[in-house]
mmCIF file of C-alpha atoms in Angstrom:
data_model
loop_
_atom_site.group_PDB
_atom_site.id
_atom_site.type_symbol
_atom_site.label_atom_id
_atom_site.label_comp_id
_atom_site.label_asym_id
_atom_site.label_seq_id
_atom_site.Cartn_x
_atom_site.Cartn_y
_atom_site.Cartn_z
ATOM 1 C CA MET A 789 0.000 0.000 0.000
ATOM 2 C CA ASN A 790 1.569 3.303 -1.073
ATOM 3 C CA THR A 791 1.711 6.412 1.104
ATOM 4 C CA PHE A 792 -0.852 8.274 -1.008
ATOM 5 C CA THR A 793 -3.461 5.573 -0.349
ATOM 6 C CA ILE A 794 -2.672 5.686 3.370
ATOM 7 C CA LEU A 795 -3.043 9.479 3.333
ATOM 8 C CA VAL A 796 -6.449 9.289 1.635
ATOM 9 C CA LEU A 797 -7.692 6.588 4.035
ATOM 10 C CA ALA A 798 -6.433 8.536 7.047
ATOM 11 C CA ARG A 799 -8.149 11.711 5.860
ATOM 12 C CA MET A 800 -11.390 9.767 5.331
ATOM 13 C CA ILE A 801 -11.259 8.306 8.844
ATOM 14 C CA GLY A 802 -10.372 11.705 10.277
ATOM 15 C CA GLY A 803 -13.259 13.271 8.371
ATOM 16 C CA LEU A 804 -15.696 10.751 9.842
ATOM 17 C CA GLY A 805 -14.426 11.563 13.329
ATOM 18 C CA VAL A 806 -14.659 15.307 12.835
ATOM 19 C CA GLY A 807 -18.128 15.016 11.300
ATOM 20 C CA ALA A 808 -19.391 12.921 14.205
ATOM 21 C CA SER A 809 -17.942 15.270 16.823
ATOM 22 C CA LEU A 810 -19.511 18.305 15.127
ATOM 23 C CA ILE A 811 -22.931 16.778 15.783
ATOM 24 C CA LEU A 812 -22.366 14.914 19.050
ATOM 25 C CA ALA A 813 -20.414 17.590 20.940
ATOM 26 C CA PRO A 814 -23.135 20.300 20.849
ATOM 27 C CA MET A 815 -25.796 17.683 21.666
ATOM 28 C CA TYR A 816 -23.820 16.566 24.710
ATOM 29 C CA ILE A 817 -23.158 20.160 25.803
ATOM 30 C CA ALA A 818 -26.862 20.982 25.501
ATOM 31 C CA GLU A 819 -27.814 17.978 27.648
ATOM 32 C CA MET A 820 -25.199 18.736 30.305
ATOM 33 C CA SER A 821 -25.683 22.503 30.617
ATOM 34 C CA PRO A 822 -28.162 24.173 32.993
ATOM 35 C CA PRO A 823 -31.043 25.772 31.059
ATOM 36 C CA ALA A 824 -30.027 29.304 32.073
ATOM 37 C CA ILE A 825 -26.677 29.079 30.260
ATOM 38 C CA ARG A 826 -27.400 26.329 27.746
ATOM 39 C CA GLY A 827 -27.438 28.594 24.705
ATOM 40 C CA ARG A 828 -24.211 30.288 25.740
ATOM 41 C CA MET A 829 -22.451 26.969 26.342
ATOM 42 C CA VAL A 830 -23.470 25.525 22.975
ATOM 43 C CA SER A 831 -22.317 28.745 21.308
ATOM 44 C CA PHE A 832 -18.857 28.238 22.785
ATOM 45 C CA ASN A 833 -18.595 25.033 20.757
ATOM 46 C CA GLN A 834 -18.774 27.018 17.510
ATOM 47 C CA LEU A 835 -16.370 29.591 18.907
ATOM 48 C CA ASN A 836 -13.855 26.899 19.839
ATOM 49 C CA ILE A 837 -14.061 25.407 16.351
ATOM 50 C CA VAL A 838 -13.198 28.783 14.873
ATOM 51 C CA ILE A 839 -10.349 29.247 17.362
ATOM 52 C CA GLY A 840 -9.034 25.817 16.382
ATOM 53 C CA ILE A 841 -9.065 26.694 12.668
ATOM 54 C CA SER A 842 -7.243 29.974 13.360
ATOM 55 C CA THR A 843 -4.675 28.159 15.509
ATOM 56 C CA ALA A 844 -4.065 25.649 12.708
ATOM 57 C CA PHE A 845 -3.346 28.463 10.237
ATOM 58 C CA PHE A 846 -0.916 30.046 12.712
ATOM 59 C CA THR A 847 0.953 26.834 13.584
ATOM 60 C CA ASN A 848 1.257 25.922 9.899
ATOM 61 C CA TYR A 849 2.879 29.290 9.257
ATOM 62 C CA LEU A 850 5.308 28.733 12.140
ATOM 63 C CA ILE A 851 6.241 25.300 10.788
ATOM 64 C CA LEU A 852 6.867 26.822 7.363
ATOM 65 C CA ARG A 853 9.072 29.575 8.816
ATOM 66 C CA TRP A 854 11.025 27.197 11.051
ATOM 67 C CA GLY A 855 11.594 24.871 8.121
ATOM 68 C CA GLN A 856 13.025 27.742 6.066
ATOM 69 C CA SER A 857 15.139 29.128 8.919
ATOM 70 C CA GLY A 858 18.096 26.848 8.251
ATOM 71 C CA ALA A 859 18.373 26.045 11.962
ATOM 72 C CA ALA A 860 20.185 22.824 12.801
ATOM 73 C CA TRP A 861 17.359 21.557 15.000
ATOM 74 C CA ALA A 862 14.834 22.104 12.183
ATOM 75 C CA SER A 863 16.982 20.115 9.763
ATOM 76 C CA ALA A 864 17.527 17.393 12.360
ATOM 77 C CA ILE A 865 13.797 16.700 12.581
ATOM 78 C CA MET A 866 13.409 17.207 8.791
ATOM 79 C CA LEU A 867 11.176 20.222 9.249
ATOM 80 C CA ASP A 868 12.686 21.730 6.118
ATOM 81 C CA VAL A 869 11.872 18.729 3.918
ATOM 82 C CA HIS A 870 8.662 17.324 5.383
ATOM 83 C CA ASN A 871 6.933 20.458 6.676
ATOM 84 C CA TRP A 872 3.559 19.335 5.304
ATOM 85 C CA ARG A 873 3.891 16.044 7.198
ATOM 86 C CA TRP A 874 4.526 17.986 10.393
ATOM 87 C CA MET A 875 1.466 20.138 9.696
ATOM 88 C CA LEU A 876 -0.677 17.007 9.505
ATOM 89 C CA GLY A 877 1.154 15.161 12.279
ATOM 90 C CA LEU A 878 0.674 17.912 14.851
ATOM 91 C CA GLU A 879 -3.064 17.232 14.670
ATOM 92 C CA THR A 880 -2.274 14.109 16.670
ATOM 93 C CA LEU A 881 -1.630 16.165 19.823
ATOM 94 C CA PRO A 882 -5.117 17.721 20.234
ATOM 95 C CA ALA A 883 -6.698 14.469 19.011
ATOM 96 C CA VAL A 884 -4.947 12.454 21.738
ATOM 97 C CA LEU A 885 -5.839 15.063 24.377
ATOM 98 C CA TYR A 886 -9.462 14.926 23.222
ATOM 99 C CA PHE A 887 -9.453 11.121 23.332
ATOM 100 C CA VAL A 888 -7.950 10.987 26.843
ATOM 101 C CA GLY A 889 -10.246 13.745 28.077
ATOM 102 C CA LEU A 890 -13.322 11.787 27.018
ATOM 103 C CA TYR A 891 -12.567 9.214 29.727
ATOM 104 C CA PHE A 892 -13.046 11.934 32.348
ATOM 105 C CA VAL A 893 -16.259 13.313 30.854
ATOM 106 C CA PRO A 894 -19.355 12.284 32.852
ATOM 107 C CA LYS A 895 -22.173 10.412 31.190
ATOM 108 C CA SER A 896 -25.192 12.364 30.031
ATOM 109 C CA PRO A 897 -27.703 12.625 32.923
ATOM 110 C CA ARG A 898 -30.610 12.184 30.530
ATOM 111 C CA TRP A 899 -29.066 8.991 29.174
ATOM 112 C CA GLN A 900 -28.480 7.754 32.724
ATOM 113 C CA ILE A 901 -32.121 8.398 33.650
ATOM 114 C CA LEU A 902 -33.260 6.608 30.483
ATOM 115 C CA LYS A 903 -31.245 3.594 31.667
ATOM 116 C CA GLY A 904 -32.774 3.793 35.152
ATOM 117 C CA GLU A 905 -29.589 5.158 36.756
ATOM 118 C CA VAL A 906 -31.350 8.046 38.504
ATOM 119 C CA GLU A 907 -28.953 8.299 41.457
ATOM 120 C CA GLU A 908 -25.928 8.330 39.159
ATOM 121 C CA ALA A 909 -27.591 11.114 37.171
ATOM 122 C CA ARG A 910 -28.226 13.014 40.415
ATOM 123 C CA VAL A 911 -24.522 12.832 41.311
ATOM 124 C CA THR A 912 -23.529 14.155 37.883
ATOM 125 C CA LEU A 913 -26.044 17.011 37.938
ATOM 126 C CA THR A 914 -25.149 17.973 41.502
ATOM 127 C CA ARG A 915 -21.509 18.348 40.489
ATOM 128 C CA LEU A 916 -22.504 20.564 37.579
ATOM 129 C CA ALA A 917 -25.358 22.687 38.900
ATOM 130 C CA GLY A 918 -25.878 22.076 42.610
ATOM 131 C CA GLU A 919 -28.319 19.876 44.510
ATOM 132 C CA GLU A 920 -31.427 22.031 44.069
ATOM 133 C CA GLU A 921 -30.980 22.411 40.321
ATOM 134 C CA ALA A 922 -30.165 18.692 40.034
ATOM 135 C CA ASP A 923 -33.472 17.703 41.644
ATOM 136 C CA LYS A 924 -35.365 20.080 39.367
ATOM 137 C CA GLN A 925 -33.735 18.771 36.195
ATOM 138 C CA ILE A 926 -34.327 15.149 37.195
ATOM 139 C CA ARG A 927 -38.027 15.894 37.760
ATOM 140 C CA ASP A 928 -38.207 17.600 34.366
ATOM 141 C CA VAL A 929 -36.574 14.649 32.604
ATOM 142 C CA LEU A 930 -38.778 12.099 34.374
ATOM 143 C CA HIS A 931 -41.861 14.140 33.506
ATOM 144 C CA SER A 932 -40.713 14.336 29.891
ATOM 145 C CA LEU A 933 -40.185 10.577 29.743
ATOM 146 C CA GLU A 934 -43.630 9.909 31.209
ATOM 147 C CA ALA A 935 -45.178 12.244 28.669
ATOM 148 C CA ASP A 936 -43.364 10.404 25.878
ATOM 149 C CA LYS A 937 -44.920 7.120 27.004
ATOM 150 C CA THR A 938 -48.477 8.465 26.707
ATOM 151 C CA ARG A 939 -47.834 10.359 23.489
ATOM 152 C CA GLU A 940 -48.453 8.630 20.185
ATOM 153 C CA LYS A 941 -45.274 7.711 18.404
ATOM 154 C CA ALA A 942 -44.551 10.029 15.505
ATOM 155 C CA SER A 943 -43.812 8.487 12.140
ATOM 156 C CA PHE A 944 -41.141 9.656 9.740
ATOM 157 C CA LYS A 945 -43.684 10.669 7.116
ATOM 158 C CA GLU A 946 -45.196 13.276 9.472
ATOM 159 C CA ILE A 947 -42.330 15.676 8.786
ATOM 160 C CA PHE A 948 -43.641 15.926 5.210
ATOM 161 C CA GLN A 949 -47.083 17.091 6.346
ATOM 162 C CA PRO A 950 -48.127 20.587 5.115
ATOM 163 C CA ALA A 951 -47.763 22.089 8.607
ATOM 164 C CA LEU A 952 -44.079 21.097 8.785
ATOM 165 C CA ARG A 953 -43.173 21.235 5.114
ATOM 166 C CA LEU A 954 -41.922 24.836 5.122
ATOM 167 C CA VAL A 955 -39.851 24.261 8.269
ATOM 168 C CA LEU A 956 -38.337 21.138 6.700
ATOM 169 C CA VAL A 957 -37.471 22.949 3.474
ATOM 170 C CA ILE A 958 -35.864 25.863 5.353
ATOM 171 C CA GLY A 959 -33.860 23.558 7.606
ATOM 172 C CA VAL A 960 -32.578 21.418 4.730
ATOM 173 C CA ALA A 961 -31.863 24.491 2.586
ATOM 174 C CA LEU A 962 -29.803 26.142 5.332
ATOM 175 C CA ALA A 963 -27.802 22.956 5.886
ATOM 176 C CA ILE A 964 -27.109 22.651 2.144
ATOM 177 C CA LEU A 965 -26.266 26.342 1.776
ATOM 178 C CA GLN A 966 -23.780 26.136 4.626
ATOM 179 C CA GLN A 967 -21.711 23.623 2.653
ATOM 180 C CA ILE A 968 -22.444 24.660 -0.930
ATOM 181 C CA THR A 969 -21.071 28.168 -0.363
ATOM 182 C CA GLY A 970 -17.624 26.597 -0.578
ATOM 183 C CA ILE A 971 -16.423 27.705 2.847
ATOM 184 C CA ASN A 972 -14.589 24.434 3.488
ATOM 185 C CA ALA A 973 -12.633 24.821 0.251
ATOM 186 C CA VAL A 974 -11.609 28.319 1.342
ATOM 187 C CA PHE A 975 -10.456 27.142 4.778
ATOM 188 C CA PHE A 976 -8.699 24.011 3.516
ATOM 189 C CA TYR A 977 -7.013 25.597 0.509
ATOM 190 C CA ALA A 978 -6.594 29.246 1.558
ATOM 191 C CA PRO A 979 -2.759 29.111 1.452
ATOM 192 C CA MET A 980 -2.851 27.473 -1.997
ATOM 193 C CA ILE A 981 -5.375 30.003 -3.316
ATOM 194 C CA PHE A 982 -3.259 32.909 -2.114
ATOM 195 C CA GLU A 983 -0.030 31.332 -3.363
ATOM 196 C CA GLN A 984 -1.473 30.799 -6.831
ATOM 197 C CA SER A 985 -2.516 34.454 -6.902
ATOM 198 C CA GLY A 986 1.208 35.162 -7.122
ATOM 199 C CA ILE A 987 2.078 36.425 -3.639
ATOM 200 C CA GLY A 988 4.430 33.582 -2.656
ATOM 201 C CA ALA A 989 4.260 30.792 -0.087
ATOM 202 C CA ASP A 990 5.210 32.843 2.992
ATOM 203 C CA ALA A 991 2.711 35.611 2.316
ATOM 204 C CA SER A 992 0.011 33.069 1.480
ATOM 205 C CA PHE A 993 0.260 31.537 4.962
ATOM 206 C CA VAL A 994 0.207 34.993 6.581
ATOM 207 C CA GLN A 995 -2.955 35.862 4.682
ATOM 208 C CA ALA A 996 -4.452 32.491 5.635
ATOM 209 C CA ILE A 997 -3.921 33.504 9.273
ATOM 210 C CA LEU A 998 -5.810 36.713 8.471
ATOM 211 C CA VAL A 999 -8.676 34.593 7.116
ATOM 212 C CA GLY A 1000 -8.768 32.623 10.374
ATOM 213 C CA LEU A 1001 -8.768 35.783 12.500
ATOM 214 C CA THR A 1002 -11.556 37.274 10.368
ATOM 215 C CA ASN A 1003 -13.616 34.142 10.908
ATOM 216 C CA LEU A 1004 -12.978 34.341 14.654
ATOM 217 C CA VAL A 1005 -13.893 38.032 15.000
ATOM 218 C CA PHE A 1006 -17.086 37.843 12.946
ATOM 219 C CA THR A 1007 -18.206 34.618 14.619
ATOM 220 C CA ILE A 1008 -17.944 36.390 17.985
ATOM 221 C CA LEU A 1009 -19.916 39.344 16.580
ATOM 222 C CA ALA A 1010 -22.610 36.988 15.263
ATOM 223 C CA LEU A 1011 -22.963 35.268 18.638
ATOM 224 C CA LEU A 1012 -23.132 38.637 20.419
ATOM 225 C CA PHE A 1013 -25.708 40.269 18.149
ATOM 226 C CA ILE A 1014 -27.848 37.373 16.958
ATOM 227 C CA ASP A 1015 -30.440 37.929 19.696
ATOM 228 C CA ARG A 1016 -30.497 41.717 19.292
ATOM 229 C CA LEU A 1017 -30.720 41.875 15.518
ATOM 230 C CA GLY A 1018 -32.484 38.581 14.860
ATOM 231 C CA ARG A 1019 -31.485 35.611 12.779
ATOM 232 C CA LYS A 1020 -33.251 36.568 9.564
ATOM 233 C CA PRO A 1021 -31.538 39.976 9.092
ATOM 234 C CA LEU A 1022 -28.123 38.410 9.694
ATOM 235 C CA LEU A 1023 -28.863 35.643 7.191
ATOM 236 C CA ILE A 1024 -30.033 38.138 4.557
ATOM 237 C CA VAL A 1025 -27.042 40.459 5.008
ATOM 238 C CA GLY A 1026 -24.558 37.601 5.194
ATOM 239 C CA MET A 1027 -25.865 35.670 2.188
ATOM 240 C CA THR A 1028 -25.942 38.886 0.152
ATOM 241 C CA GLY A 1029 -22.333 39.506 1.123
ATOM 242 C CA ILE A 1030 -21.392 35.935 0.178
ATOM 243 C CA ALA A 1031 -22.994 36.323 -3.266
ATOM 244 C CA VAL A 1032 -21.265 39.661 -3.913
ATOM 245 C CA MET A 1033 -17.856 38.404 -2.784
ATOM 246 C CA MET A 1034 -18.116 35.202 -4.818
ATOM 247 C CA MET A 1035 -18.918 37.236 -7.937
ATOM 248 C CA LEU A 1036 -15.963 39.505 -7.147
ATOM 249 C CA LEU A 1037 -13.653 36.500 -6.786
ATOM 250 C CA ALA A 1038 -15.001 34.939 -9.978
ATOM 251 C CA TRP A 1039 -14.324 38.175 -11.852
ATOM 252 C CA GLY A 1040 -10.857 38.486 -10.294
ATOM 253 C CA PHE A 1041 -9.758 35.016 -11.387
ATOM 254 C CA HIS A 1042 -11.535 35.323 -14.744
ATOM 255 C CA SER A 1043 -9.636 38.531 -15.552
ATOM 256 C CA ALA A 1044 -6.276 36.940 -14.695
ATOM 257 C CA SER A 1045 -3.817 36.078 -17.437
ATOM 258 C CA TYR A 1046 -0.926 33.616 -17.506
ATOM 259 C CA GLU A 1047 2.426 34.158 -19.202
ATOM 260 C CA LEU A 1048 5.831 32.608 -18.624
ATOM 261 C CA THR A 1049 8.811 34.850 -19.293
ATOM 262 C CA PRO A 1050 12.486 33.814 -19.379
ATOM 263 C CA GLN A 1051 12.912 35.554 -16.017
ATOM 264 C CA SER A 1052 9.994 33.751 -14.350
ATOM 265 C CA ILE A 1053 11.118 30.399 -15.771
ATOM 266 C CA GLU A 1054 14.554 30.871 -14.197
ATOM 267 C CA THR A 1055 12.966 31.171 -10.737
ATOM 268 C CA LEU A 1056 11.454 27.682 -10.997
ATOM 269 C CA ASP A 1057 12.896 24.598 -9.329
ATOM 270 C CA GLU A 1058 15.716 22.763 -11.096
ATOM 271 C CA SER A 1059 13.616 19.586 -11.291
ATOM 272 C CA ILE A 1060 11.349 21.290 -13.841
ATOM 273 C CA ASP A 1061 12.246 21.048 -17.532
ATOM 274 C CA LYS A 1062 12.952 24.750 -18.077
ATOM 275 C CA GLN A 1063 14.167 24.218 -21.620
ATOM 276 C CA ALA A 1064 10.837 22.725 -22.659
ATOM 277 C CA LEU A 1065 8.936 25.576 -21.012
ATOM 278 C CA THR A 1066 11.116 28.182 -22.731
ATOM 279 C CA ALA A 1067 10.686 26.565 -26.125
ATOM 280 C CA GLY A 1068 6.986 25.802 -25.846
ATOM 281 C CA MET A 1069 5.389 28.471 -23.653
ATOM 282 C CA SER A 1070 7.680 31.459 -23.091
ATOM 283 C CA GLY A 1071 6.185 34.756 -24.236
ATOM 284 C CA ILE A 1072 2.701 33.336 -24.889
ATOM 285 C CA THR A 1073 -0.178 34.921 -22.950
ATOM 286 C CA TYR A 1074 -3.003 32.594 -21.923
ATOM 287 C CA PRO A 1075 -6.335 34.235 -20.995
ATOM 288 C CA SER A 1076 -7.448 31.433 -18.663
ATOM 289 C CA ASP A 1077 -5.956 28.843 -16.354
ATOM 290 C CA VAL A 1078 -7.712 26.095 -18.336
ATOM 291 C CA LEU A 1079 -5.790 26.942 -21.509
ATOM 292 C CA PHE A 1080 -2.575 27.404 -19.531
ATOM 293 C CA ARG A 1081 -2.900 23.996 -17.854
ATOM 294 C CA ARG A 1082 -3.685 22.358 -21.184
ATOM 295 C CA ALA A 1083 -0.570 23.869 -22.765
ATOM 296 C CA LEU A 1084 1.483 22.875 -19.724
ATOM 297 C CA ALA A 1085 0.389 19.251 -20.091
ATOM 298 C CA ASP A 1086 1.301 19.304 -23.794
ATOM 299 C CA VAL A 1087 4.776 20.715 -23.113
ATOM 300 C CA LEU A 1088 5.799 18.786 -19.982
ATOM 301 C CA GLY A 1089 3.536 15.761 -20.174
ATOM 302 C CA GLU A 1090 0.519 15.179 -17.957
ATOM 303 C CA GLU A 1091 2.380 13.606 -15.028
ATOM 304 C CA ALA A 1092 5.063 16.301 -14.747
ATOM 305 C CA ALA A 1093 2.479 19.037 -15.289
ATOM 306 C CA ILE A 1094 0.401 17.788 -12.355
ATOM 307 C CA VAL A 1095 3.458 17.614 -10.075
ATOM 308 C CA HIS A 1096 4.766 21.119 -10.879
ATOM 309 C CA GLU A 1097 1.512 22.864 -11.787
ATOM 310 C CA SER A 1098 1.180 24.949 -8.620
ATOM 311 C CA ALA A 1099 4.699 26.408 -8.764
ATOM 312 C CA ILE A 1100 4.466 27.182 -12.485
ATOM 313 C CA ILE A 1101 1.064 28.859 -12.179
ATOM 314 C CA THR A 1102 2.404 30.998 -9.333
ATOM 315 C CA ALA A 1103 5.271 32.128 -11.558
ATOM 316 C CA ALA A 1104 3.049 32.803 -14.576
ATOM 317 C CA ILE A 1105 -0.100 34.393 -13.177
ATOM 318 C CA ASP A 1106 -0.877 38.087 -13.577
ATOM 319 C CA ILE A 1107 -3.667 38.920 -11.145
ATOM 320 C CA ASN A 1108 -4.647 41.507 -8.568
ATOM 321 C CA PRO A 1109 -3.830 39.725 -5.266
ATOM 322 C CA GLY A 1110 -5.356 42.545 -3.210
ATOM 323 C CA LEU A 1111 -8.704 41.972 -4.911
ATOM 324 C CA ILE A 1112 -8.528 38.239 -4.181
ATOM 325 C CA LEU A 1113 -7.620 38.888 -0.538
ATOM 326 C CA PHE A 1114 -10.482 41.371 -0.152
ATOM 327 C CA GLY A 1115 -12.931 38.956 -1.765
ATOM 328 C CA ILE A 1116 -11.960 36.017 0.447
ATOM 329 C CA ILE A 1117 -11.901 38.103 3.639
ATOM 330 C CA GLY A 1118 -15.326 39.537 2.782
ATOM 331 C CA PHE A 1119 -16.642 36.076 1.944
ATOM 332 C CA VAL A 1120 -15.453 34.612 5.265
ATOM 333 C CA ALA A 1121 -16.841 37.574 7.240
ATOM 334 C CA SER A 1122 -20.228 37.283 5.506
ATOM 335 C CA PHE A 1123 -20.311 33.538 6.127
ATOM 336 C CA ALA A 1124 -19.412 33.894 9.809
ATOM 337 C CA ILE A 1125 -22.173 36.391 10.620
ATOM 338 C CA SER A 1126 -24.887 34.456 8.828
ATOM 339 C CA ILE A 1127 -24.855 30.846 7.726
ATOM 340 C CA GLY A 1128 -21.792 29.885 9.807
ATOM 341 C CA PRO A 1129 -23.381 29.473 13.261
ATOM 342 C CA VAL A 1130 -26.809 28.545 11.872
ATOM 343 C CA HIS A 1131 -26.676 24.928 13.088
ATOM 344 C CA ILE A 1132 -26.169 26.221 16.627
ATOM 345 C CA VAL A 1133 -29.070 28.637 16.219
ATOM 346 C CA CYS A 1134 -31.303 25.771 15.092
ATOM 347 C CA ARG A 1135 -30.157 23.501 17.928
ATOM 348 C CA ILE A 1136 -30.757 26.119 20.634
ATOM 349 C CA TYR A 1137 -34.020 27.545 19.365
#
């Protein structure tokens, strides 16, 4: 089994774990938190996710800088050669801490009561909210369970009834919109997007940090003002901003041109066939990345073109990087104040 296959499998398993925790963690927090602060506690989950993303951008930049520093210790641990492996490998530390910490997390009181472990649930709730609040919550859960026994069981088809149809459509649409906006692509590939806009690897990681900080700041603003301004106005403003910024980005990349000059070819890595590039592409202006990639594959061959594509595009592109930065920052800010925390809003309310 080659390393690429292992990488893909590991990312798939990691994705399953992250996806499960995104759903289970807020559910657990909601069950464990006293009603008075439940909304605030669930909101912290979203805030911590954003902080984690921002921290990842920052640590990746540090790894890149340390790898380029020429320090003996960095070379000794191969930080200069395998910096991307270190970026992925460092995820092990918070993952292990999370895994170990789960053994010290108490069971959900509601789950304990469902299993008949009322006294165990009382101990857990007393630790969290005090004896008086624990008794009250246990009574509420027991009352809820008794009510469930007398209530007719709902069938799956009832959610398609006319009374719930609009709610169902809105809920599904918001969930789809949250992903279809492309926010994950921006977060995952922000350094690559910035690098291919011609600003260089170092600057691309710095600007990726700026993206993370923007997400953090506007997520905090959304959580602070969502009750004052209402959810609908924030969604309207944010989705409008997303649409405008995506059109701006589309125009920015569409207006870019690609041309390799003898000077830009000389800056490329020695492993690239510079002679072939000079003979086949130097001095030719390509109006789109599609045509440029096609020509690159013809000149270097498909395999070599795929390997060196990113570096060559960075050397050839003529684009306004400030416009791209503004568009991505505006897109992230619009996402954070609107559709970003929407799953928390739905869960709380």
